[in-house]
Amino acid sequence: MKYFLLALISLTAQAKVDFTWIGITGTYITDGETGIMFDPVVTRPSVMDFMFHRKVSSDKKLAAKWFQKIGAQNTKGVFISHAHFDHILDAPTFTKLSNSKLYGSLTAKNIGLGQGLKEKHTQVVKPGDVIKLGKFKVTVYPS
């Protein structure tokens, strides 16, 4: 079944929540104790990369810089809505930096594994799944 991840985030307790936009499509959300990321991409491939079909890969130094800048050390999960490059390119890097887990489709999982994530740091999700991370509850919906 092909689908895009549409997530509904709720908190299990009343809390202050900060949202930080990162890069092209990404969001970092934290309550100060637990952080979660959605589609974190900061690498900017050039038009020439696409015109000449060059291999595009995560700019690990830039991702590490942003990881420190936004204070994302408490990240417990990296969620991917769909596996287009502009949503997943840096996700395995952020997952490694945070020693967290990459959540998404089978394609997202395979991209993560191909970029060196261990099996235990990936999880395929499907509509109806509920992932609890700290006080956050992420519910997966088809889109």
XYZ file of N, CA and C in Angstrom:
429
model
N 0.839 -1.182 0.000
C 0.000 0.000 0.000
C 0.881 1.242 0.000
N 0.687 2.105 -0.944
C 1.427 3.355 -0.978
C 0.611 4.419 -0.271
N 1.296 5.235 0.508
C 0.611 6.316 1.195
C 1.623 7.366 1.607
N 1.119 8.527 1.897
C 1.908 9.575 2.498
C 1.533 9.602 3.967
N 2.496 9.863 4.814
C 2.241 9.915 6.240
C 1.613 11.254 6.584
N 0.494 11.209 7.205
C -0.123 12.395 7.762
C -0.203 12.121 9.246
N 0.452 12.906 10.030
C 0.532 12.629 11.459
C -0.268 13.647 12.252
N -0.926 13.161 13.253
C -1.603 14.013 14.210
C -0.820 13.903 15.503
N -0.359 15.021 15.996
C 0.444 15.033 17.207
C -0.432 15.502 18.351
N -0.382 14.777 19.438
C -1.083 15.239 20.631
C -0.149 15.024 21.819
N -0.409 15.746 22.867
C 0.380 15.617 24.084
C -0.435 14.896 25.124
N 0.239 14.047 25.895
C -0.455 13.319 26.944
C -0.603 14.163 28.211
N 0.045 15.316 28.252
C -0.074 16.223 29.400
C 0.034 17.650 28.894
N -0.443 18.564 29.708
C -0.328 19.963 29.328
C 1.147 20.362 29.366
N 1.624 20.995 28.309
C 3.037 21.357 28.255
C 3.259 22.507 27.283
N 4.360 23.208 27.478
C 4.790 24.226 26.530
C 5.471 23.482 25.387
N 5.128 23.857 24.161
C 5.703 23.193 22.998
C 6.317 24.245 22.083
N 7.537 23.984 21.637
C 8.216 24.863 20.695
C 8.295 24.184 19.342
N 8.010 24.943 18.285
C 8.117 24.478 16.913
C 9.241 25.260 16.243
N 10.146 24.561 15.581
C 11.225 25.210 14.851
C 11.226 24.684 13.429
N 11.155 25.580 12.473
C 11.228 25.196 11.072
C 12.692 24.981 10.731
N 13.005 23.850 10.093
C 14.387 23.574 9.701
C 14.437 23.203 8.226
N 15.171 23.980 7.493
C 15.448 23.652 6.108
C 14.265 23.775 5.178
N 14.202 22.856 4.261
C 13.234 22.913 3.172
C 11.824 22.576 3.653
N 11.660 21.427 4.262
C 10.327 20.958 4.655
C 10.243 20.574 6.124
N 11.332 20.728 6.861
C 11.431 20.147 8.192
C 10.842 20.962 9.314
N 10.458 20.230 10.347
C 9.971 20.811 11.582
C 10.572 20.039 12.750
N 11.026 20.780 13.743
C 11.490 20.187 14.997
C 10.526 20.661 16.074
N 9.975 19.722 16.823
C 8.990 20.026 17.850
C 9.510 19.472 19.172
N 9.491 20.304 20.209
C 9.960 19.838 21.510
C 9.122 20.436 22.635
N 9.010 19.661 23.687
C 8.374 20.166 24.909
C 9.445 20.474 25.957
N 10.710 20.462 25.539
C 11.820 20.707 26.443
C 12.447 19.431 26.974
N 11.686 18.350 26.947
C 12.194 17.048 27.400
C 12.399 16.099 26.225
N 11.429 16.086 25.323
C 11.454 15.180 24.177
C 11.311 15.997 22.905
N 12.077 15.622 21.893
C 11.971 16.283 20.599
C 11.605 15.287 19.517
N 10.877 15.750 18.525
C 10.575 14.939 17.343
C 10.775 15.812 16.112
N 11.180 15.172 15.028
C 11.406 15.872 13.772
C 10.496 15.297 12.703
N 10.094 16.178 11.787
C 9.332 15.768 10.617
C 10.057 16.280 9.377
N 10.398 15.373 8.486
C 11.003 15.701 7.181
C 12.171 16.687 7.284
N 13.164 16.403 8.138
C 14.255 17.364 8.311
C 15.249 17.342 7.149
N 15.278 18.402 6.367
C 16.219 18.516 5.243
C 16.818 19.915 5.248
N 18.153 19.976 5.338
C 18.863 21.251 5.275
C 19.833 21.294 4.086
N 20.156 20.154 3.506
C 21.045 20.092 2.346
C 20.344 20.706 1.143
N 21.063 21.518 0.393
C 20.496 22.202 -0.773
C 21.208 21.754 -2.048
N 20.725 20.712 -2.697
C 21.320 20.318 -3.987
C 21.143 21.441 -5.002
N 22.095 21.556 -5.903
C 22.016 22.618 -6.914
C 21.209 22.148 -8.124
N 20.766 23.099 -8.909
C 20.064 22.792 -10.152
C 20.970 21.950 -11.055
N 22.261 22.255 -11.034
C 23.223 21.517 -11.861
C 23.272 20.034 -11.463
N 23.103 19.753 -10.177
C 23.082 18.354 -9.736
C 21.984 17.591 -10.454
N 20.848 18.230 -10.618
C 19.719 17.573 -11.263
C 19.857 17.557 -12.782
N 20.350 18.631 -13.325
C 20.511 18.708 -14.787
C 21.477 17.645 -15.300
N 22.526 17.399 -14.505
C 23.545 16.456 -14.948
C 23.470 15.120 -14.221
N 22.338 14.881 -13.549
C 22.069 13.599 -12.891
C 23.191 13.183 -11.945
N 23.689 14.152 -11.186
C 24.731 13.874 -10.207
C 24.132 13.223 -8.963
N 24.947 12.421 -8.305
C 24.526 11.822 -7.044
C 24.372 12.930 -6.010
N 23.288 12.913 -5.282
C 23.022 13.900 -4.249
C 23.051 13.174 -2.910
N 23.762 13.749 -1.950
C 23.814 13.122 -0.630
C 23.732 14.183 0.459
N 23.472 13.728 1.652
C 23.328 14.610 2.803
C 24.625 15.363 3.074
N 24.498 16.651 3.358
C 25.627 17.449 3.808
C 25.696 17.268 5.328
N 26.486 16.285 5.738
C 26.529 15.898 7.148
C 27.016 17.024 8.060
N 27.952 17.825 7.582
C 28.448 18.945 8.400
C 27.358 19.988 8.605
N 26.620 20.279 7.540
C 25.535 21.248 7.653
C 24.434 20.721 8.570
N 24.099 19.442 8.442
C 23.075 18.844 9.317
C 23.530 18.900 10.777
N 24.805 18.598 11.041
C 25.325 18.645 12.410
C 25.276 20.072 12.957
N 25.570 21.039 12.100
C 25.508 22.448 12.512
C 24.089 22.820 12.933
N 23.099 22.439 12.108
C 21.699 22.731 12.424
C 21.238 21.964 13.655
N 21.683 20.734 13.795
C 21.330 19.907 14.955
C 21.741 20.614 16.245
N 22.966 21.149 16.259
C 23.448 21.883 17.434
C 22.718 23.218 17.592
N 22.525 23.916 16.466
C 21.908 25.244 16.496
C 20.506 25.225 17.104
N 19.728 24.203 16.769
C 18.352 24.145 17.280
C 18.256 23.367 18.592
N 19.384 22.826 19.059
C 19.379 22.110 20.341
C 18.560 20.838 20.300
N 18.747 20.045 19.254
C 17.904 18.864 19.024
C 18.423 17.585 19.669
N 19.276 17.703 20.672
C 19.852 16.519 21.305
C 18.810 15.624 21.973
N 17.642 16.159 22.268
C 16.597 15.355 22.907
C 15.661 14.678 21.893
N 16.031 14.684 20.618
C 15.184 14.077 19.580
C 15.066 12.573 19.809
N 13.841 12.082 19.838
C 13.563 10.655 20.040
C 13.024 9.990 18.788
N 12.585 10.792 17.810
C 12.042 10.216 16.585
C 12.127 11.181 15.427
N 12.424 10.627 14.237
C 12.468 11.396 12.994
C 11.408 10.777 12.080
N 10.372 11.543 11.755
C 9.249 11.047 10.959
C 9.348 11.559 9.525
N 9.068 10.679 8.578
C 9.121 11.019 7.164
C 7.721 10.880 6.576
N 7.201 11.968 5.995
C 5.858 11.936 5.418
C 5.823 11.112 4.139
N 6.867 11.249 3.321
C 7.026 10.441 2.113
C 8.478 10.538 1.670
N 8.913 9.600 0.873
C 10.341 9.432 0.610
C 10.865 10.191 -0.610
N 10.313 11.356 -0.901
C 10.920 12.209 -1.916
C 12.179 12.817 -1.310
N 13.189 13.077 -2.133
C 14.478 13.536 -1.617
C 14.363 14.791 -0.757
N 13.439 15.683 -1.091
C 13.328 16.936 -0.339
C 12.637 16.759 1.011
N 12.325 15.529 1.360
C 11.750 15.222 2.666
C 12.629 14.259 3.462
N 13.506 13.526 2.780
C 14.250 12.467 3.466
C 15.771 12.592 3.369
N 16.279 13.465 2.531
C 17.712 13.515 2.248
C 18.585 13.518 3.505
N 18.251 14.321 4.494
C 19.067 14.418 5.707
C 18.510 13.616 6.882
N 17.394 12.967 6.712
C 16.762 12.254 7.824
C 17.666 11.193 8.453
N 18.342 10.344 7.668
C 19.247 9.381 8.303
C 20.373 10.058 9.094
N 20.867 11.191 8.602
C 21.919 11.919 9.322
C 21.395 12.441 10.651
N 20.208 13.056 10.657
C 19.621 13.540 11.908
C 19.309 12.383 12.850
N 18.890 11.250 12.310
C 18.609 10.080 13.138
C 19.884 9.592 13.812
N 20.983 9.556 13.063
C 22.272 9.160 13.656
C 22.722 10.160 14.713
N 22.631 11.445 14.403
C 23.072 12.473 15.350
C 22.323 12.381 16.677
N 21.051 12.047 16.612
C 20.220 11.988 17.817
C 20.152 10.585 18.422
N 20.731 9.610 17.730
C 20.643 8.211 18.174
C 19.179 7.843 18.440
N 18.320 8.266 17.515
C 16.891 8.046 17.674
C 16.412 7.005 16.666
N 15.181 7.124 16.241
C 14.587 6.171 15.306
C 13.946 6.913 14.147
N 14.095 6.351 12.955
C 13.484 6.882 11.737
C 12.160 6.165 11.517
N 11.066 6.917 11.414
C 9.731 6.360 11.204
C 9.235 6.766 9.824
N 8.698 5.803 9.075
C 8.151 6.126 7.765
C 7.771 4.872 7.004
N 7.672 5.012 5.703
C 7.298 3.896 4.829
C 8.454 2.902 4.707
N 8.199 1.791 4.037
C 9.255 0.813 3.770
C 10.370 1.457 2.952
N 10.017 2.329 2.025
C 11.027 3.035 1.237
C 11.891 3.910 2.145
N 11.281 4.624 3.078
C 12.037 5.451 4.020
C 12.984 4.579 4.841
N 12.490 3.444 5.296
C 13.327 2.522 6.062
C 14.523 2.074 5.224
N 14.271 1.681 3.988
C 15.355 1.199 3.131
C 16.383 2.292 2.833
N 15.932 3.514 2.664
C 16.869 4.626 2.476
C 17.720 4.790 3.737
N 17.090 4.713 4.892
C 17.832 4.807 6.153
C 18.869 3.701 6.288
N 18.464 2.475 5.984
C 19.399 1.351 6.063
C 20.543 1.532 5.064
N 20.211 2.017 3.877
C 21.216 2.256 2.852
C 22.204 3.356 3.237
N 21.776 4.240 4.144
C 22.648 5.319 4.613
C 23.322 4.968 5.942
N 23.262 3.692 6.315
C 24.011 3.229 7.480
C 23.261 3.125 8.787
N 21.942 3.374 8.786
C 21.196 3.175 10.026
C 21.095 1.686 10.331
N 21.067 1.367 11.596
C 20.853 -0.020 12.010
C 19.360 -0.304 12.010
N 19.024 -1.553 11.814
C 17.620 -1.989 11.791
C 16.850 -1.450 13.002
N 17.470 -1.486 14.178
C 16.782 -1.042 15.408
C 16.498 0.459 15.412
N 17.099 1.204 14.477
C 16.875 2.644 14.392
C 15.908 3.016 13.272
N 15.156 2.029 12.779
C 14.144 2.284 11.748
C 12.845 1.591 12.137
N 11.739 2.161 11.723
C 10.445 1.519 11.955
C 9.477 1.907 10.848
N 8.929 0.911 10.190
C 7.895 1.147 9.187
C 6.590 1.415 9.922
N 5.912 2.485 9.527
C 4.613 2.806 10.120
C 3.542 2.736 9.049
N 2.329 2.498 9.511
C 1.188 2.419 8.596
C 0.015 3.152 9.233
N -0.982 3.504 8.420
C -2.138 4.203 8.974
C -2.730 3.455 10.171
N -3.006 4.203 11.210
C -3.553 3.642 12.439
C -2.512 3.454 13.533
N -1.236 3.416 13.158
C -0.188 3.272 14.165
C -0.149 4.500 15.067
N 0.145 4.275 16.328
C 0.316 5.348 17.298
C 1.690 5.158 17.936
N 2.524 6.182 17.841
C 3.868 6.127 18.406
C 3.922 7.106 19.566
N 4.296 6.619 20.739
C 4.410 7.468 21.920
C 5.890 7.722 22.203
N 6.230 8.979 22.238
C 7.602 9.406 22.534
C 7.518 10.492 23.595
N 7.949 10.182 24.802
C 7.788 11.130 25.904
C 6.317 11.431 26.092
N 5.980 12.718 26.151
C 4.577 13.128 26.306
C 3.856 13.272 24.973
N 4.589 13.052 23.877
C 3.989 13.158 22.549
C 3.362 11.834 22.126
N 2.265 11.959 21.412
C 1.634 10.802 20.780
C 1.431 11.178 19.313
N 2.056 10.406 18.416
C 1.950 10.664 16.993
C 1.067 9.577 16.378
N -0.027 9.980 15.780
C -0.961 9.044 15.154
C -0.788 9.160 13.631
N -0.633 8.027 12.973
C -0.390 7.992 11.529
C -1.715 7.835 10.789
N -1.928 8.678 9.787
C -3.114 8.637 8.943
C -2.712 8.543 7.482
N -3.538 7.902 6.659
C -3.225 7.914 5.217
C -3.504 9.313 4.662
N -2.818 9.639 3.603
C -3.018 10.960 3.031
C -2.981 10.851 1.523
